[in-house]
Tab-separated table of C-alpha atoms in Angstrom:
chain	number	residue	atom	x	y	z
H	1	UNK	CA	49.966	77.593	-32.667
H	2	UNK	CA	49.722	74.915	-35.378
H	3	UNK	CA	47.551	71.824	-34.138
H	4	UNK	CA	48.598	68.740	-33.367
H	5	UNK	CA	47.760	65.844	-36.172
H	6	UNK	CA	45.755	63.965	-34.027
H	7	UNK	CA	43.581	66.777	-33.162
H	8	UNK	CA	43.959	67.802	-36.782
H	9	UNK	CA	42.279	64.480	-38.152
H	10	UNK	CA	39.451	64.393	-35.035
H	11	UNK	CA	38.150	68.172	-36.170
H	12	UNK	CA	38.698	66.700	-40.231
H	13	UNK	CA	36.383	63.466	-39.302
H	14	UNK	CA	33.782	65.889	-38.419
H	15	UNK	CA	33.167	67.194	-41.567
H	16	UNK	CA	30.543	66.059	-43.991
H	17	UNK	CA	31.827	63.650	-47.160
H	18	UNK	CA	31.626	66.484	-49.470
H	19	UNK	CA	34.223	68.732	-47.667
H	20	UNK	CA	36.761	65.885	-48.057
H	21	UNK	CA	38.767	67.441	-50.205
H	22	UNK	CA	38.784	70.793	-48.101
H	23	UNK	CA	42.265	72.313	-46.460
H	24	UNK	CA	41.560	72.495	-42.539
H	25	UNK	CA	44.417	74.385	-41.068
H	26	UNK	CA	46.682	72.923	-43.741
H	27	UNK	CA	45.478	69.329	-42.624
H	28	UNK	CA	45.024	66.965	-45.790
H	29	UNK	CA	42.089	64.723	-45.331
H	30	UNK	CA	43.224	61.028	-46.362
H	31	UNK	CA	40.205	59.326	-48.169
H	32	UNK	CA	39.914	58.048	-51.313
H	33	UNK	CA	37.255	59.264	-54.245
H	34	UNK	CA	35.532	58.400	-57.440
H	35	UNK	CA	34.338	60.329	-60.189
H	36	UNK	CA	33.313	59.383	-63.417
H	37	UNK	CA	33.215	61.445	-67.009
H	38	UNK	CA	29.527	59.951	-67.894
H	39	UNK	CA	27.357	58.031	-65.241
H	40	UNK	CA	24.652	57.406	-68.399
H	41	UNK	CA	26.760	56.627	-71.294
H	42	UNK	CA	24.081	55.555	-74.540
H	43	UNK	CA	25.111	53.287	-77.068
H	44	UNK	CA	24.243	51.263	-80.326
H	45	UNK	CA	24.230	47.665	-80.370
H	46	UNK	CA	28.033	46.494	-81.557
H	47	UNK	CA	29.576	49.788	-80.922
H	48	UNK	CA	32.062	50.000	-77.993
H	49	UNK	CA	31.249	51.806	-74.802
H	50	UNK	CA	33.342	52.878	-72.209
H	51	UNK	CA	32.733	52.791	-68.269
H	52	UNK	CA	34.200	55.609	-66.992
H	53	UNK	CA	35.620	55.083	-62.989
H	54	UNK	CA	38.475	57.693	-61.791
H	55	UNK	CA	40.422	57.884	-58.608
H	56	UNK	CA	40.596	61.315	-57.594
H	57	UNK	CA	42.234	61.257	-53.915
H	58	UNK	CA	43.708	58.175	-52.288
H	59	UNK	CA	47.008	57.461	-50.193
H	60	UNK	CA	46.931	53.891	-51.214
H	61	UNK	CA	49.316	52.859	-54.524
H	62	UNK	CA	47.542	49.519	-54.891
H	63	UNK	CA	44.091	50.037	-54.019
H	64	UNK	CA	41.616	47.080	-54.471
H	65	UNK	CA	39.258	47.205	-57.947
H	66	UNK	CA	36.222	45.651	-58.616
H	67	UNK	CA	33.243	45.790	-60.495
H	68	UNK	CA	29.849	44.381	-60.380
H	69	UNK	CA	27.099	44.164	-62.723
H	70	UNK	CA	23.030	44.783	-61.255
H	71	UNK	CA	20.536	43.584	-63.536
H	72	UNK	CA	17.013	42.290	-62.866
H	73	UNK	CA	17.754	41.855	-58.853
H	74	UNK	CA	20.458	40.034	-59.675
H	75	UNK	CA	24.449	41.061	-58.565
H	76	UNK	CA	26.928	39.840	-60.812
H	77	UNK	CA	30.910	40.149	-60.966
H	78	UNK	CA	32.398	41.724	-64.145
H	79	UNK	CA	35.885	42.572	-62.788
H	80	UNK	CA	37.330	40.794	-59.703
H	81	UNK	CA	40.965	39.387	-57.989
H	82	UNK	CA	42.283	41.321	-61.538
H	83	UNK	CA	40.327	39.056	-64.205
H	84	UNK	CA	37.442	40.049	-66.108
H	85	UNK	CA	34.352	37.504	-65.266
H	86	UNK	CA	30.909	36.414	-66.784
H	87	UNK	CA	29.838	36.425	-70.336
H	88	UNK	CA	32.119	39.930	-70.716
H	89	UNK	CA	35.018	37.969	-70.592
H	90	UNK	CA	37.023	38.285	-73.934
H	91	UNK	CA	35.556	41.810	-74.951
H	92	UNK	CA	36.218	43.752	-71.916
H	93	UNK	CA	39.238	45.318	-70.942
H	94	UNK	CA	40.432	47.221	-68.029
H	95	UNK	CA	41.867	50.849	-69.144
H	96	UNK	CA	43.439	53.779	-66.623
H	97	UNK	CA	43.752	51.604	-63.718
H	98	UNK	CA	40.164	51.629	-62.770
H	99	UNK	CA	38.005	52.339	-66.291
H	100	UNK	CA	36.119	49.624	-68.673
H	101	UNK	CA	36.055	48.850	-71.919
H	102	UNK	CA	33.502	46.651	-73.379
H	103	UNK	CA	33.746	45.826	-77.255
H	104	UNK	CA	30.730	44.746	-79.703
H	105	UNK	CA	27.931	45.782	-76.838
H	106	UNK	CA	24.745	43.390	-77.246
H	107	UNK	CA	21.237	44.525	-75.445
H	108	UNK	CA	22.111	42.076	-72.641
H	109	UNK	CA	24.799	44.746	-71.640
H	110	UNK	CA	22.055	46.936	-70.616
H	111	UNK	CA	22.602	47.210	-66.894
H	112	UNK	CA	24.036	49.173	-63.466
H	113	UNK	CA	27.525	48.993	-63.674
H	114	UNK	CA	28.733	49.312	-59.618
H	115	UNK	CA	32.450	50.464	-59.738
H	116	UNK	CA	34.101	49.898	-56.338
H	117	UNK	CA	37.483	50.716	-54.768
H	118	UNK	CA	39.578	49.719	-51.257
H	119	UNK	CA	41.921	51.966	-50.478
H	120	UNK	CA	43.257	50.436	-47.209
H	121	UNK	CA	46.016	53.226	-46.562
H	122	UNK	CA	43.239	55.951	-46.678
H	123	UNK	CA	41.137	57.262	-43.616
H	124	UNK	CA	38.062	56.638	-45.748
H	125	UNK	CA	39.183	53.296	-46.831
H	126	UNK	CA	35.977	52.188	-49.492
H	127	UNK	CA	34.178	54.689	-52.307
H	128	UNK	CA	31.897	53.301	-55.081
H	129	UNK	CA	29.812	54.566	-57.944
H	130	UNK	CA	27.360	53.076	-60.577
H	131	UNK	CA	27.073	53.592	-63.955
H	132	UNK	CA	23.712	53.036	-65.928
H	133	UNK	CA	24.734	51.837	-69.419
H	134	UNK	CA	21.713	51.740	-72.286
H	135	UNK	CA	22.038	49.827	-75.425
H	136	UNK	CA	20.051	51.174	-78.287
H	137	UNK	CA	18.710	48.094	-80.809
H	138	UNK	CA	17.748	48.928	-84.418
H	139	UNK	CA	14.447	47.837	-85.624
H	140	UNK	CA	14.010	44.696	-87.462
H	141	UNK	CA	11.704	44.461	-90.784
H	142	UNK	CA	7.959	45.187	-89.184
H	143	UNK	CA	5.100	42.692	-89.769
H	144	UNK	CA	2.165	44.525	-92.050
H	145	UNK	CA	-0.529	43.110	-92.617
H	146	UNK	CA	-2.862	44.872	-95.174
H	147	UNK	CA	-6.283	43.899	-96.438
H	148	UNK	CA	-6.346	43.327	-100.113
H	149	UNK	CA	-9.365	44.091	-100.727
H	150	UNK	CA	-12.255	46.710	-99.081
H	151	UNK	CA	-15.486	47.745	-100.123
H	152	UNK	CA	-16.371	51.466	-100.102
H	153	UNK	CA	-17.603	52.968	-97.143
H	154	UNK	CA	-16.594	50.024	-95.455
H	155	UNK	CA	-13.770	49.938	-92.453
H	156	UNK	CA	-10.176	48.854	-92.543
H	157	UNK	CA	-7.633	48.285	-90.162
H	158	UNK	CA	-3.509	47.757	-91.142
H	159	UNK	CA	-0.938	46.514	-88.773
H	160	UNK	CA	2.360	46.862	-88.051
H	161	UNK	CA	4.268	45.260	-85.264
H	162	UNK	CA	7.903	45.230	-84.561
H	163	UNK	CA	9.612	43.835	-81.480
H	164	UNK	CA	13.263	43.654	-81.291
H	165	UNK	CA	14.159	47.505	-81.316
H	166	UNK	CA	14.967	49.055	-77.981
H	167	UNK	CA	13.981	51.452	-77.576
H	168	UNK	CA	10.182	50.867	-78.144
H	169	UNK	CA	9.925	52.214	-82.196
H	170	UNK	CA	7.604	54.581	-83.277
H	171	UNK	CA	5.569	54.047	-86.512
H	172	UNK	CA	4.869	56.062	-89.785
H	173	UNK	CA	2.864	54.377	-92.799
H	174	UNK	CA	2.909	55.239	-96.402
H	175	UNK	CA	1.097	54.735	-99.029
H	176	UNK	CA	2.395	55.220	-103.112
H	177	UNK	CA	5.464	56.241	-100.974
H	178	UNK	CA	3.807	59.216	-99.609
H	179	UNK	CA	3.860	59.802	-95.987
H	180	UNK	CA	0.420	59.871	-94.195
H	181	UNK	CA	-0.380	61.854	-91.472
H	182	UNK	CA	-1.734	60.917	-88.476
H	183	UNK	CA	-5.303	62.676	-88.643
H	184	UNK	CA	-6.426	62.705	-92.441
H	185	UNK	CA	-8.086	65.781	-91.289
H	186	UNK	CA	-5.135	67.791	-90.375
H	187	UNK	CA	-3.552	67.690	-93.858
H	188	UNK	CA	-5.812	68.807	-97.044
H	189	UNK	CA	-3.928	66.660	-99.408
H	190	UNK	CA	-5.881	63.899	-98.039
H	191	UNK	CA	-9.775	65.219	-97.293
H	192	UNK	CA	-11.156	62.799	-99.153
H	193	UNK	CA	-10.127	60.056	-97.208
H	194	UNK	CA	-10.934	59.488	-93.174
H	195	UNK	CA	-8.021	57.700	-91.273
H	196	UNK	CA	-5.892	57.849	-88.064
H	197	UNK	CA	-2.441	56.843	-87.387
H	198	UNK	CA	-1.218	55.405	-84.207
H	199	UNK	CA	2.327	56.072	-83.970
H	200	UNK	CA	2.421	54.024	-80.703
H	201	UNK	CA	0.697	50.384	-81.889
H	202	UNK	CA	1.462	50.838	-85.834
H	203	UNK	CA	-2.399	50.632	-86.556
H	204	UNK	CA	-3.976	52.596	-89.350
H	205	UNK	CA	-7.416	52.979	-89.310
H	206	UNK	CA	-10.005	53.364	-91.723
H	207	UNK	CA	-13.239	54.886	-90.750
H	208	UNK	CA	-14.443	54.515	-94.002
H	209	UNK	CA	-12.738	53.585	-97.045
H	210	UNK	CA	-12.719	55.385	-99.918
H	211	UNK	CA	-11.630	55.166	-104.171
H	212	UNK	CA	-8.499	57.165	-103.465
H	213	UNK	CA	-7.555	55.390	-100.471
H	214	UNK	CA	-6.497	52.212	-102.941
H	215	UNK	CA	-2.865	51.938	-103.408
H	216	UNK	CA	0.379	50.477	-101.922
H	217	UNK	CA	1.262	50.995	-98.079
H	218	UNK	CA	3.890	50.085	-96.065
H	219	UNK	CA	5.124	50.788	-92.859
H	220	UNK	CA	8.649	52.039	-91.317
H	221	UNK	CA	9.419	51.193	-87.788
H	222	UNK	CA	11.979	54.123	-86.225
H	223	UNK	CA	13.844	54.715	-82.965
H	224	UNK	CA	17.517	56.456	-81.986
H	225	UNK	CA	19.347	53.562	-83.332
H	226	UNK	CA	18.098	53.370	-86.771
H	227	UNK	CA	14.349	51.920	-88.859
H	228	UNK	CA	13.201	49.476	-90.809
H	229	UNK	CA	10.120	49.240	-93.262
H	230	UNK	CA	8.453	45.948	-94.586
H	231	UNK	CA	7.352	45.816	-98.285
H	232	UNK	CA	4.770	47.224	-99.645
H	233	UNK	CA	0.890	45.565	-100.244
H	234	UNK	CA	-1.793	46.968	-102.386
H	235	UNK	CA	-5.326	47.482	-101.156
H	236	UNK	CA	-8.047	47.874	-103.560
H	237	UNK	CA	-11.008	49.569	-102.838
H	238	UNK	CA	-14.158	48.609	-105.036
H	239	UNK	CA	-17.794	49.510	-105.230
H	240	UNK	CA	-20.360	46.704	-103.269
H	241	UNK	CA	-23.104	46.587	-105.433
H	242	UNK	CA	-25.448	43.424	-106.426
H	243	UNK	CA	-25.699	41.993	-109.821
H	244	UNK	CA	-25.459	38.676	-111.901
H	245	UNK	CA	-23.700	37.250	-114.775
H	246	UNK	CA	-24.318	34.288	-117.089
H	247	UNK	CA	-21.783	31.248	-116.726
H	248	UNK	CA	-20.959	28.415	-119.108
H	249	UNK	CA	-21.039	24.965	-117.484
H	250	UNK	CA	-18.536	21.741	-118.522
H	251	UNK	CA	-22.202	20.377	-120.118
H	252	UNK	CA	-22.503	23.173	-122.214
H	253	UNK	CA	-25.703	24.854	-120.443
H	254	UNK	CA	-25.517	28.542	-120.130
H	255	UNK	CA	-26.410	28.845	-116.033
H	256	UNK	CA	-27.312	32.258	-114.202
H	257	UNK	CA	-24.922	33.088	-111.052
H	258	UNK	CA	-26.040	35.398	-108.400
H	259	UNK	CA	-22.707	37.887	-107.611
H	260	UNK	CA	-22.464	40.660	-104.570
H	261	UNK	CA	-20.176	43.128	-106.127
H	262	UNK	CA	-20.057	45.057	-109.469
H	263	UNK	CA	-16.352	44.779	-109.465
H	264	UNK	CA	-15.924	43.440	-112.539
H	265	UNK	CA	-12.737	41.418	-111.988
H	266	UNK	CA	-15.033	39.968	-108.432
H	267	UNK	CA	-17.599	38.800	-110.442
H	268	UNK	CA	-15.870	36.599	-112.457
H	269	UNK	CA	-16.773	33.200	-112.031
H	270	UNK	CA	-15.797	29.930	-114.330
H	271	UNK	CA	-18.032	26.154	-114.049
H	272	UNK	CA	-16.534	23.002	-114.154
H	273	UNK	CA	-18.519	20.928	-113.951
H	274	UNK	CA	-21.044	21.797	-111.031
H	275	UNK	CA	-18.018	23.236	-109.149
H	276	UNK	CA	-17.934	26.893	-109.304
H	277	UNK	CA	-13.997	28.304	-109.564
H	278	UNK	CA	-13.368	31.684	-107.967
H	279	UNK	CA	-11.266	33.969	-108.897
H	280	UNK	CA	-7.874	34.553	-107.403
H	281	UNK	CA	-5.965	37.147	-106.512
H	282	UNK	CA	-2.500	38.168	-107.443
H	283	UNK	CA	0.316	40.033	-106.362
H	284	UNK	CA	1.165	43.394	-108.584
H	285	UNK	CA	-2.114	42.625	-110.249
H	286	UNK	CA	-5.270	42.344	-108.110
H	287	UNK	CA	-8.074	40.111	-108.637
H	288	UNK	CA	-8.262	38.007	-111.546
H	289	UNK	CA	-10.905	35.709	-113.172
H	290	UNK	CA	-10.289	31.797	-113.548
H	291	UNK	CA	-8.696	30.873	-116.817
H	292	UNK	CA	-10.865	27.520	-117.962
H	293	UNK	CA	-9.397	24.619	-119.303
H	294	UNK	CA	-9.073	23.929	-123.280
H	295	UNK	CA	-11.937	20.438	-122.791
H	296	UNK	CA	-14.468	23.083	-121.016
H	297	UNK	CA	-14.779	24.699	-124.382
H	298	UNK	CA	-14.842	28.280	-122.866
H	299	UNK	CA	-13.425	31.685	-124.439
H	300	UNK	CA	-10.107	32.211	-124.431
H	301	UNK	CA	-9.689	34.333	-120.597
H	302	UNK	CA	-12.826	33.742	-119.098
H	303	UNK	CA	-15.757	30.979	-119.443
H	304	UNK	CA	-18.104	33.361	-118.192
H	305	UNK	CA	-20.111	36.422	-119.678
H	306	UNK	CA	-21.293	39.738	-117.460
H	307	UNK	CA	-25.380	39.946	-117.682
C-alpha cells in the first residue's frame, strides 16, 4: 500500500542532511542544495577568479542569493537585494544564477567567500557554503645590502629583505651569477669558502671570509607567483696587515703615515694641508686613492708614495 504524503515527508524529515537526495518509497525530499566546483580556488594578483556556488535541488524558481565576504572578524556584503556591494563593485559579476566573477583580483580579495541561498518553496528552506579564495603577490625588487669591503678571516653578513610577496618568498643568493648553496660544505665547488644560506630571512653568512669569496652577489626573492632579484654589489676581500707609507704635505714636507692594511689601494692617503684625504670608493671599481689638486704639487694619481 503506497503511503500517504504526509506520512511520506514525517519518515523523509527523519533522515540525516546527507540522505536528502535519497528516494524513500518514491517520496522526493524537497530541500534545496549547494555545491561548488572549487571551495579553494588560488590565484595571481590581476588575474580573474571565479567563485563557484551551484544549486543542485530546490522547488523554488526564484530563490533568494546572497553573498558575504569574512575577513579579519569582520562580515561584509558582496552580493545583496541583486546588486553587487563594497569595494567589488564594478569588477564583479554575477554568472549561472548563483556563481561570481571577480576581475583584476588585488591581495585585499583574499578572504571567506559565504555563498547563501533561500529557497522558501523547499522543505529545507536555507543552504550555504564558503569559499576560501588566496591571492598570490609577486615579489618586489629585494633590499641587499652587501659589505664592500672585508678583511680575511674576518666575518660578513648580507641581507636581503622583501615584503610585498604573498606568499612569504624564499631566498637564493648569487654571486658572479653563480648560484650558492646553502652549506658551502655540501657542494665542493666552493670548499674554500665557509658560508650558510638562510632561505627563510635572506641572510648569508660568512664565518670567515676568504680571497675567493670577493665578487658580485645579488639576491632573488621567489614564491608561486613569480621573483625578483636586486642588482648586484661587489665585495672585496683584502689582506689586514700593518704598514706605513710616506705622504707629501701642501708645505712640501715629506710626512710618515701610520696605515692598518697592506691593501694597496687602502693605504692610499693624499695631505692637504694638515688634513689627511681618504680614499674613496667606487662603484665597478673598488677603492681608489685621492687624486690631489694641480697647487699641491703632487704626482699625477696619487700625492703619496708606499714605504
Amino acid at each position: 500500500m503506497a503511503l500517504s504524503r504526509r506520512l511520506r515527508l514525517r519518515l523523509c524529515a527523519r533522515l540525516p542532511d546527507f540522505f536528502l537526495l535519497l528516494l524513500f518509497r518514491g517520496c522526493v525530499i524537497e530541500a534545496v542544495n549547494l555545491k561548488s566546483s572549487n571551495r579553494n580556488p588560488v590565484v595571481h594578483e590581476f588575474e580573474s577568479v571565479e567563485l563557484s556556488c551551484i544549486i543542485t535541488d530546490s522547488q523554488t524558481n526564484d530563490p533568494r542569493i546572497e553573498w558575504k565576504k569574512i575577513q579579519d572578524g569582520q562580515t561584509t556584503y558582496v552580493y545583496f537585494d541583486n546588486k553587487i556591494q563594497g569595494d567589488l563593485a564594478g569588477r564583479t559579476d554575477v554568472f549561472g544564477k548563483t556563481s561570481l566573477r571577480i576581475w583584476n583580483v588585488t591581495r585585499s580579495d583574499s578572504a571567506i567567500y559565504r555563498c547563501e541561498v533561500v529557497a522558501l518553496n523547499d522543505r529545507k528552506e536555507v543552504d550555504e557554503l564558503t569559499i576560501e579564495l588566496i591571492v598570490q603577490v609577486k615579489p618586489v625588487a629585494p633590499v641587499c645590502r652587501v659589505p664592500k669591503a672585508v678583511p680575511v678571516g674576518k666575518a660578513a653578513t648580507l641581507q636581503c629583505q622583501e615584503s610585498e610577496g604573498y606568499p612569504r618568498p624564499y631566498y637564493s643568493w648569487y654571486r658572479n651569477d653563480v648560484p650558492l648553496p646553502t652549506d658551502s660544505r655540501a657542494n665542493p665547488r666552493f670548499q674554500n669558502s665557509s658560508f650558510h644560506v638562510n632561505s627563510e630571512t635572506g641572510t648569508l653568512v660568512f664565518s670567515a671570509v676568504h680571497k675567493e669569496d670577493s665578487g658580485q652577489y645579488y639576491c632573488i626573492a621567489s614564491n608561486d607567483a613569480g621573483a625578483a632579484r636586486c642588482e648586484g654589489q661587489d665585495m672585496e676581500v683584502f689582506i689586514k696587515a700593518q704598514g706605513s707609507m710616506k705622504a707629501l704635505t701642501t708645505s712640501g714636507q715629506v710626512k710618515r703615515v701610520t696605515s692598518d692594511t697592506s691593501h694597496p689601494l687602502l693605504s692610499e692617503t693624499c695631505w692637504l694641508g694638515e688634513h689627511i684625504q681618504a680614499p674613496v670608493w667606487e662603484a665597478g671599481h673598488g677603492l681608489r686613492g685621492p687624486r690631489a689638486p694641480d697647487r699641491a704639487g703632487c704626482a699625477e694619481a696619487f700625492c703619496f708614495g708606499q714605504s
